[in-house]
Amino acid sequence: MLTPERVQNIRAQLGTAPLFDAILAETMVEVDAEIAAGIDVPVPRDMAGGYTHERHKRNFFILQKAGVLYQITTDKKYAVYVRDMLLAYAKLYPTLGLHPTNRSYATGKIFWQCLNDANWLVYVSQAYDCVYDFLKPLERTLLEQDLFRPLADFLSVGNPQFFNRIHNHSTWGNAAVGMIGLVMQDKELVDRALYGLKTDNIAEGQKDNDGGFIKQPGQIRAGFLAQLDGSFSPDGYFTEGPYYLRYAIYPFLLFSKALANNRPALDIFGYRDGILKKAVYALLYQTDAQGQFFPINDAQKGMSWLAREVVTAVDLAYFNCGRDPALLSIAALQGTVLLDEAGFTVARDLAKNLGQPFHQKPMEFVDGPDGKQGGVGILRSPYGNNGELCLVLKYSAQGMGHGHFDKLSYALYDETAEVVQDYGAARWVNIDQKGGGRYLRENDTWAKQTIAHNTLVVNEQSNYGGDVETGERFHPDRYFFNTENNAAQAVSAKDQHAYPGTRMHRTMLLLRDSIFEKPLVLDIFRVNSETENQYDLPTWFQGHLLAQNFDYQAQTTTRAPLGTANGYQHLWLEAEGKSPDGNVQITWFGSGRFFTQTTLVAPDDDLIFARLGANDPNFNLRPDPVFIQRKKGLKNAVFVSVIEPHGLYTPVAEIPQNPFPHLTALKLLFESAAYTAVQFTTKNGALWTVLLANENAAESAVHELVAAGKTYRWTGPFTVLKN
Amino acid sequence: MLTPERVQNIRAQLGTAPLFDAILAETMVEVDAEIAAGIDVPVPRDMAGGYTHERHKRNFFILQKAGVLYQITTDKKYAVYVRDMLLAYAKLYPTLGLHPTNRSYATGKIFWQCLNDANWLVYVSQAYDCVYDFLKPLERTLLEQDLFRPLADFLSVGNPQFFNRIHNHSTWGNAAVGMIGLVMQDKELVDRALYGLKTDNIAEGQKDNDGGFIKQPGQIRAGFLAQLDGSFSPDGYFTEGPYYLRYAIYPFLLFSKALANNRPALDIFGYRDGILKKAVYALLYQTDAQGQFFPINDAQKGMSWLAREVVTAVDLAYFNCGRDPALLSIAALQGTVLLDEAGFTVARDLAKNLGQPFHQKPMEFVDGPDGKQGGVGILRSPYGNNGELCLVLKYSAQGMGHGHFDKLSYALYDETAEVVQDYGAARWVNIDQKGGGRYLRENDTWAKQTIAHNTLVVNEQSNYGGDVETGERFHPDRYFFNTENNAAQAVSAKDQHAYPGTRMHRTMLLLRDSIFEKPLVLDIFRVNSETENQYDLPTWFQGHLLAQNFDYQAQTTTRAPLGTANGYQHLWLEAEGKSPDGNVQITWFGSGRFFTQTTLVAPDDDLIFARLGANDPNFNLRPDPVFIQRKKGLKNAVFVSVIEPHGLYTPVAEIPQNPFPHLTALKLLFESAAYTAVQFTTKNGALWTVLLANENAAESAVHELVAAGKTYRWTGPFTVLKN
């Protein structure tokens, strides 16, 4: 991992890169404290969050650090520590059967699942590499015979259902086996890692704990190179979403770093047109203004580009993929670097002030290895000094076992926080008190369900009947994505599989204009079905409801769930109303700002306020509020809303600025299979018209529409008019 | 307000105090924009939050700034702007009857209440003062005859129920009349302001909109000096609490500044042994680590020492009361200064790096003009680098109309946030959508009620039967307050009036020891009654419940309110259980940290989880969680709990540190009228014993207690033993 020349290079330049020196000093303090505390290699017993789990996890982090410290400082105490702990593991390992918890589709030995054993080996192989020359040959033989080889075999031939998948679990498995193989100079292990097991006897339809399939239909190849081919779309999108990409990128990059040193002919960083670099940038771009990853699919919210795996990604991408100065500004935010030549180079170039700002741009990512399984559209509309409204529309594939049933759902952010939230996962990662830190029951019963997302729910059912297998076969499709005009960015996608016999078409725009303080969101959701249905469109607004301009019946003295299944059983009905006015407005207050959603309503529409928390005996869910527009007994419907962010209020100043919306009325001017036209007006008398061609997304197509006595002509799938 | 010499002094030194220059430049930009936008003096119509209210409010802020700018820059455009707007007001004012809203006990003319008219005059009298010499004599005569004199009369002789109180409203009224009197050189107005109206014909029992009495029993004097005598305790505590002190301090200090310039013989800053300085420091010390005021009584949470009124307080106290360098560090946080010689001096001394840290210290404030109406005890236990646990126990007087029924309640903070919260007020100040920005109905039905606080509720009734008049007659009393030993700080108070025939005695300690990561809170709440009662002790923990070690029945499919009145009607019962174990523990997660409360329980105790939000048809309340321990059918009871903050978790690292409590068991070793003894043990085998003398708080008293076969001897009302 650290070639002799590179280590020498670092040693020679200590003192020239202050961030590197600081992290080196910090790491010495941390590892010295562990050395002083003594080695503890307990017999495995606990789930994540429990003592033995956290101890073994800490051990592998510290071993890796101690190994690197030995290389950089040449202080033998670090090598002695690594040696002694490895020998302790070599003594323990042969005595271990499967972990007593036995709850995983691939139970580990040191941990409850093979995945964590592979984490261990990815880190520990680095430690072993660092002290390899320090160890006596007999010690190496002992470690390899009693610990590394059996562990590598256990993770591969012993668990083909873990090793031979196209999945982040297998990436860890492949990297673990390959990295220890490189240290041991064991070509068989390295080839096994690169190309997978030749035979695996995995039964069709076999699933993992998350409900994901072990093998995708048609999957033939396995191993690390197959992961690189199969895990990413051509532009680096990872179908499980950025939270898992962040997790998977570490073994991808670490094994690649080792391969670049040891198998240069493979040109791993050039593989598949530089897919690793694309994956790193895809990761960095799927973030809000704080650098927090969009919580697509199963994802713990709050995870961000400050995570240790992203430090690895940024440093290695900077070092190996073109020295992009924008990466330095993220490294500066991270405030830490790797203790290797990549990290040293980043620290040195930061000290030279070579950094440039990292600009988050509107962009689309396609999904699927072939790039033909839908995608994710990101609109970003900056305003004012540091303001931004950012909208993410999801029309990607299911995302395997960690996928959510959320076709055509969106989430909205401003520069400070979520405005309309995606729930994320129902999980407190590694917090023992909450189900051992694993996915909670409510992740299936709530977080994955369609109603937990900002998209249409038909007849209170989730997409694909809530069936992963069905979901894996289909995906929505982009209709168009256009951000050429920064002031009128648009994304549009269609789906015809999530609900049989039902076609959904959602178009969302970010509109910016000087008459509005901040950009607007326009949402046009069309649905056409062969049957009469109930349609629910939720808005998971983040904040406290301030006002609504319609009457409702509030459930003030008794509460009951909104439904019985598919997530509805978790919602308390709080209030229900109707409006004869054609439009309703709700205003909420969040993060010190006001937001108003104006919604087109029919007199029969039910307007529902609900709150999460029913059927949640263990208090696993957050008590978040939602507004739901419900249409009943219709085959076809069009939902239209505008979200207007406005104003500011702080409890220190107590002076509300711009607390009322500027938008006054919203109407559906025209609707047919071919065209949709929406109009809205503002307080200062402006009239906005948005025209949409529903069946021809060609940029060059010319359209003509007569609506309300006026003839409109335009080119391309949409246009925005203002007069 | 700005003497000619002082203005000259500022002008001469421009460029030497960067912060002052920056604020001057900012203010010019702001006022220039208003001048460009033109003068708007609308006919009054709206409540707070509405257009005319906010416009008139903005006008008085801008007038004051424009006046000051004229003085400092000598640019006549500012004087012209002030003149023209004042003339517009002078044209409007004679046409005004009472404000059409007519909702206040003292309805105003420009605003819905006299209070806001007085705010206007306090600011505008400064503007008038600044342009006085610029105006022609005829203009001055017009302004005084048509605007200022009638307004000053309206606020005083026209509204004695507003002017002749000991109350923050009257402070504004007194200052307004006095300040305009000083500018007009009208001795009658100044004397009226200083000494009040001689006759007022205020009926006994007359109340204001908040339910507070207009006149306190026995009140004879009125006016500004009487406010200084009657509004503060001898150490500067303000009975309405720091949120209102922050509001009231502005007219206190502004009028005093003018008096210091114009009536130096009064020595207003020396009045009552420097009560104004004491009040400023009392304000600054009643803050959490972020400088947010403890939300005692009616208070909007989030208000802090960054507020504009506190800028005034800090600058004037620095300038007039001894140049305490610690005030400079708060001014630096505020990032702004007054545009007068006080602000200039602060900015200049900041530029000279004269600032020193402001240390928030454990301290007690007594309440009542005589200092004999209870008080507030603040314990502060620092730990680690910047850590702090801060506990506030409230045993002060009722606090008039803004008082809460919260005798012996506490709130707990760490260095980042609330740990156990006080609800604050049910109000969104100035936000029109929420009841015009005024107090909401739920402020009475919820926020003031006892169950909304962390203190004992007897038979689901609030203190004093929820009656302000009764509350005003009584108060709890300090039993002892001792923070001499920083590692074992304690406060103890008793009450015998909140519930007839019932004596309550609460003692709280902050304990720090190297075996705990952070300080602990020990809470011993004793109650003795002549009758058998139900006792509820709520803990308003801030965060998400992670775990509890007792069985409960969760209300998963239907919910009902916990009670029918006195705030209980607003609580949804979520779960109810019991424990045979003698102790229960609940662990919650908030602000990235873990907190565990260990509570002594009897097998018959009901252990209740509830959540705020029932009977709240307008979504005015926050959906906050609470844990309630309920004892039934007892005359006497002792509640004992320990709150242990521990550990850390971030979604970026995903590694919980120290997620489990260290404390293992808690027991009541001894209880009698004379003595209480509590013991607890920790994981590492330590045994702690806390001994309390219940009937003799003398520091010198020697006590002996035999408990569980062991004899304990100690001196003073409490001791803490560890072995």
PDB file of C-alpha atoms in Angstrom, chain A residues 115-262:
ATOM      1  CA  LEU A 115     -19.526  -8.021   5.505  1.00  0.00           C
ATOM      2  CA  ASN A 116     -17.920  -6.868   8.760  1.00  0.00           C
ATOM      3  CA  ASP A 117     -15.317  -9.644   8.585  1.00  0.00           C
ATOM      4  CA  ALA A 118     -14.459  -8.301   5.121  1.00  0.00           C
ATOM      5  CA  ASN A 119     -14.247  -4.739   6.509  1.00  0.00           C
ATOM      6  CA  TRP A 120     -11.816  -6.125   9.043  1.00  0.00           C
ATOM      7  CA  LEU A 121      -9.646  -7.778   6.418  1.00  0.00           C
ATOM      8  CA  VAL A 122      -9.581  -4.718   4.119  1.00  0.00           C
ATOM      9  CA  TYR A 123      -8.142  -2.651   6.962  1.00  0.00           C
ATOM     10  CA  VAL A 124      -5.977  -5.354   8.517  1.00  0.00           C
ATOM     11  CA  SER A 125      -4.381  -6.378   5.218  1.00  0.00           C
ATOM     12  CA  GLN A 126      -3.024  -2.826   5.090  1.00  0.00           C
ATOM     13  CA  ALA A 127      -1.607  -3.217   8.598  1.00  0.00           C
ATOM     14  CA  TYR A 128      -0.078  -6.565   7.696  1.00  0.00           C
ATOM     15  CA  ASP A 129       1.449  -5.012   4.573  1.00  0.00           C
ATOM     16  CA  CYS A 130       3.030  -2.252   6.617  1.00  0.00           C
ATOM     17  CA  VAL A 131       4.744  -4.617   9.080  1.00  0.00           C
ATOM     18  CA  TYR A 132       5.400  -7.455   6.638  1.00  0.00           C
ATOM     19  CA  ASP A 133       9.137  -6.865   6.516  1.00  0.00           C
ATOM     20  CA  PHE A 134       9.283  -6.370  10.280  1.00  0.00           C
ATOM     21  CA  LEU A 135       7.834  -9.809  10.981  1.00  0.00           C
ATOM     22  CA  LYS A 136       9.886 -12.977  11.185  1.00  0.00           C
ATOM     23  CA  PRO A 137       9.167 -15.517   8.428  1.00  0.00           C
ATOM     24  CA  LEU A 138       7.728 -17.921  10.981  1.00  0.00           C
ATOM     25  CA  GLU A 139       5.364 -15.272  12.260  1.00  0.00           C
ATOM     26  CA  ARG A 140       4.183 -14.568   8.723  1.00  0.00           C
ATOM     27  CA  THR A 141       3.628 -18.257   8.113  1.00  0.00           C
ATOM     28  CA  LEU A 142       1.635 -18.572  11.287  1.00  0.00           C
ATOM     29  CA  LEU A 143      -0.517 -15.527  10.499  1.00  0.00           C
ATOM     30  CA  GLU A 144      -1.179 -16.626   6.973  1.00  0.00           C
ATOM     31  CA  GLN A 145      -1.950 -20.248   7.833  1.00  0.00           C
ATOM     32  CA  ASP A 146      -4.093 -19.656  10.897  1.00  0.00           C
ATOM     33  CA  LEU A 147      -5.688 -16.329  10.115  1.00  0.00           C
ATOM     34  CA  PHE A 148      -5.468 -14.724   6.708  1.00  0.00           C
ATOM     35  CA  ARG A 149      -5.803 -17.658   4.359  1.00  0.00           C
ATOM     36  CA  PRO A 150      -8.666 -19.287   6.293  1.00  0.00           C
ATOM     37  CA  LEU A 151     -10.405 -15.937   6.558  1.00  0.00           C
ATOM     38  CA  ALA A 152      -9.954 -15.200   2.856  1.00  0.00           C
ATOM     39  CA  ASP A 153     -11.300 -18.643   2.003  1.00  0.00           C
ATOM     40  CA  PHE A 154     -14.194 -18.255   4.414  1.00  0.00           C
ATOM     41  CA  LEU A 155     -15.204 -14.971   2.778  1.00  0.00           C
ATOM     42  CA  SER A 156     -14.993 -16.426  -0.735  1.00  0.00           C
ATOM     43  CA  VAL A 157     -15.347 -20.179  -1.263  1.00  0.00           C
ATOM     44  CA  GLY A 158     -16.961 -20.464   2.147  1.00  0.00           C
ATOM     45  CA  ASN A 159     -19.638 -17.909   1.332  1.00  0.00           C
ATOM     46  CA  PRO A 160     -20.227 -17.672  -2.404  1.00  0.00           C
ATOM     47  CA  GLN A 161     -23.606 -16.031  -1.758  1.00  0.00           C
ATOM     48  CA  PHE A 162     -21.618 -13.197  -0.187  1.00  0.00           C
ATOM     49  CA  PHE A 163     -18.649 -13.161  -2.550  1.00  0.00           C
ATOM     50  CA  ASN A 164     -20.127 -13.679  -6.007  1.00  0.00           C
ATOM     51  CA  ARG A 165     -22.727 -10.901  -6.104  1.00  0.00           C
ATOM     52  CA  ILE A 166     -22.778  -7.555  -7.856  1.00  0.00           C
ATOM     53  CA  HIS A 167     -23.344  -5.692  -4.601  1.00  0.00           C
ATOM     54  CA  ASN A 168     -21.493  -3.506  -2.118  1.00  0.00           C
ATOM     55  CA  HIS A 169     -21.139  -6.489   0.221  1.00  0.00           C
ATOM     56  CA  SER A 170     -19.219  -8.399  -2.428  1.00  0.00           C
ATOM     57  CA  THR A 171     -17.069  -5.396  -3.253  1.00  0.00           C
ATOM     58  CA  TRP A 172     -15.834  -5.509   0.310  1.00  0.00           C
ATOM     59  CA  GLY A 173     -15.400  -9.270   0.044  1.00  0.00           C
ATOM     60  CA  ASN A 174     -13.506  -9.059  -3.240  1.00  0.00           C
ATOM     61  CA  ALA A 175     -11.279  -6.253  -2.013  1.00  0.00           C
ATOM     62  CA  ALA A 176     -10.546  -8.026   1.260  1.00  0.00           C
ATOM     63  CA  VAL A 177      -9.485 -11.235  -0.454  1.00  0.00           C
ATOM     64  CA  GLY A 178      -7.568  -9.388  -3.159  1.00  0.00           C
ATOM     65  CA  MET A 179      -5.745  -7.069  -0.792  1.00  0.00           C
ATOM     66  CA  ILE A 180      -4.577  -9.844   1.529  1.00  0.00           C
ATOM     67  CA  GLY A 181      -3.686 -11.829  -1.603  1.00  0.00           C
ATOM     68  CA  LEU A 182      -1.437  -9.027  -2.795  1.00  0.00           C
ATOM     69  CA  VAL A 183       0.344  -8.856   0.561  1.00  0.00           C
ATOM     70  CA  MET A 184       0.700 -12.637   0.698  1.00  0.00           C
ATOM     71  CA  GLN A 185       1.754 -12.610  -2.965  1.00  0.00           C
ATOM     72  CA  ASP A 186      -0.915 -15.254  -3.474  1.00  0.00           C
ATOM     73  CA  LYS A 187      -1.920 -15.032  -7.128  1.00  0.00           C
ATOM     74  CA  GLU A 188      -4.799 -17.429  -6.643  1.00  0.00           C
ATOM     75  CA  LEU A 189      -6.436 -15.160  -4.075  1.00  0.00           C
ATOM     76  CA  VAL A 190      -5.861 -12.074  -6.213  1.00  0.00           C
ATOM     77  CA  ASP A 191      -7.383 -13.733  -9.259  1.00  0.00           C
ATOM     78  CA  ARG A 192     -10.292 -14.964  -7.161  1.00  0.00           C
ATOM     79  CA  ALA A 193     -10.826 -11.377  -6.069  1.00  0.00           C
ATOM     80  CA  LEU A 194     -10.580  -9.949  -9.554  1.00  0.00           C
ATOM     81  CA  TYR A 195     -12.662 -12.528 -11.381  1.00  0.00           C
ATOM     82  CA  GLY A 196     -14.843 -14.135  -8.733  1.00  0.00           C
ATOM     83  CA  LEU A 197     -15.494 -17.773  -7.937  1.00  0.00           C
ATOM     84  CA  LYS A 198     -15.893 -19.919 -10.983  1.00  0.00           C
ATOM     85  CA  THR A 199     -18.697 -21.918  -9.450  1.00  0.00           C
ATOM     86  CA  ASP A 200     -20.986 -20.755  -6.714  1.00  0.00           C
ATOM     87  CA  ASN A 201     -24.164 -22.863  -6.774  1.00  0.00           C
ATOM     88  CA  ILE A 202     -26.267 -19.847  -5.809  1.00  0.00           C
ATOM     89  CA  ALA A 203     -29.920 -20.750  -6.163  1.00  0.00           C
ATOM     90  CA  GLU A 204     -32.093 -18.537  -8.312  1.00  0.00           C
ATOM     91  CA  GLY A 205     -34.269 -16.301  -6.176  1.00  0.00           C
ATOM     92  CA  GLN A 206     -32.022 -16.482  -3.139  1.00  0.00           C
ATOM     93  CA  LYS A 207     -32.228 -13.246  -1.144  1.00  0.00           C
ATOM     94  CA  ASP A 208     -30.208 -11.365   1.421  1.00  0.00           C
ATOM     95  CA  ASN A 209     -31.438  -9.873   4.710  1.00  0.00           C
ATOM     96  CA  ASP A 210     -32.567  -6.693   3.004  1.00  0.00           C
ATOM     97  CA  GLY A 211     -34.764  -8.607   0.556  1.00  0.00           C
ATOM     98  CA  GLY A 212     -32.344  -8.072  -2.305  1.00  0.00           C
ATOM     99  CA  PHE A 213     -31.533 -10.814  -4.763  1.00  0.00           C
ATOM    100  CA  ILE A 214     -28.172 -12.506  -4.465  1.00  0.00           C
ATOM    101  CA  LYS A 215     -27.862 -12.772  -8.199  1.00  0.00           C
ATOM    102  CA  GLN A 216     -29.326 -10.504 -10.801  1.00  0.00           C
ATOM    103  CA  PRO A 217     -31.018 -12.241 -13.724  1.00  0.00           C
ATOM    104  CA  GLY A 218     -28.424 -12.805 -16.406  1.00  0.00           C
ATOM    105  CA  GLN A 219     -25.447 -12.171 -14.156  1.00  0.00           C
ATOM    106  CA  ILE A 220     -22.586 -14.342 -15.374  1.00  0.00           C
ATOM    107  CA  ARG A 221     -19.406 -12.675 -14.159  1.00  0.00           C
ATOM    108  CA  ALA A 222     -18.366 -11.927 -10.611  1.00  0.00           C
ATOM    109  CA  GLY A 223     -15.370 -10.493  -8.818  1.00  0.00           C
ATOM    110  CA  PHE A 224     -13.917  -7.031  -8.577  1.00  0.00           C
ATOM    111  CA  LEU A 225     -13.786  -6.195 -12.283  1.00  0.00           C
ATOM    112  CA  ALA A 226     -17.343  -7.367 -12.707  1.00  0.00           C
ATOM    113  CA  GLN A 227     -18.259  -5.051  -9.806  1.00  0.00           C
ATOM    114  CA  LEU A 228     -16.675  -2.166 -11.667  1.00  0.00           C
ATOM    115  CA  ASP A 229     -18.682  -3.097 -14.740  1.00  0.00           C
ATOM    116  CA  GLY A 230     -21.927  -3.867 -12.985  1.00  0.00           C
ATOM    117  CA  SER A 231     -22.112  -1.562  -9.978  1.00  0.00           C
ATOM    118  CA  PHE A 232     -22.045   1.736 -11.778  1.00  0.00           C
ATOM    119  CA  SER A 233     -23.832   3.389 -14.607  1.00  0.00           C
ATOM    120  CA  PRO A 234     -21.553   4.770 -17.331  1.00  0.00           C
ATOM    121  CA  ASP A 235     -21.446   8.116 -15.536  1.00  0.00           C
ATOM    122  CA  GLY A 236     -20.612   6.638 -12.143  1.00  0.00           C
ATOM    123  CA  TYR A 237     -24.087   6.484 -10.550  1.00  0.00           C
ATOM    124  CA  PHE A 238     -24.436   3.678  -8.013  1.00  0.00           C
ATOM    125  CA  THR A 239     -27.879   2.112  -8.065  1.00  0.00           C
ATOM    126  CA  GLU A 240     -28.121   1.808  -4.276  1.00  0.00           C
ATOM    127  CA  GLY A 241     -27.637   5.561  -4.000  1.00  0.00           C
ATOM    128  CA  PRO A 242     -24.894   7.807  -2.622  1.00  0.00           C
ATOM    129  CA  TYR A 243     -25.123   6.628   0.990  1.00  0.00           C
ATOM    130  CA  TYR A 244     -24.066   3.142  -0.086  1.00  0.00           C
ATOM    131  CA  LEU A 245     -21.722   4.431  -2.764  1.00  0.00           C
ATOM    132  CA  ARG A 246     -19.900   6.261   0.044  1.00  0.00           C
ATOM    133  CA  TYR A 247     -19.622   2.921   1.836  1.00  0.00           C
ATOM    134  CA  ALA A 248     -18.623   0.914  -1.228  1.00  0.00           C
ATOM    135  CA  ILE A 249     -16.145   3.408  -2.612  1.00  0.00           C
ATOM    136  CA  TYR A 250     -13.635   2.653   0.119  1.00  0.00           C
ATOM    137  CA  PRO A 251     -12.857  -0.963  -0.890  1.00  0.00           C
ATOM    138  CA  PHE A 252     -13.113  -0.005  -4.555  1.00  0.00           C
ATOM    139  CA  LEU A 253     -10.431   2.607  -4.129  1.00  0.00           C
ATOM    140  CA  LEU A 254      -8.240   0.822  -1.627  1.00  0.00           C
ATOM    141  CA  PHE A 255      -7.950  -2.367  -3.635  1.00  0.00           C
ATOM    142  CA  SER A 256      -7.437  -0.225  -6.746  1.00  0.00           C
ATOM    143  CA  LYS A 257      -4.650   1.685  -5.059  1.00  0.00           C
ATOM    144  CA  ALA A 258      -2.970  -1.618  -4.215  1.00  0.00           C
ATOM    145  CA  LEU A 259      -3.534  -2.910  -7.734  1.00  0.00           C
ATOM    146  CA  ALA A 260      -2.088   0.275  -9.213  1.00  0.00           C
ATOM    147  CA  ASN A 261       1.074  -0.334  -7.190  1.00  0.00           C
ATOM    148  CA  ASN A 262       1.286  -4.073  -7.790  1.00  0.00           C
TER     149      ASN A 262
END
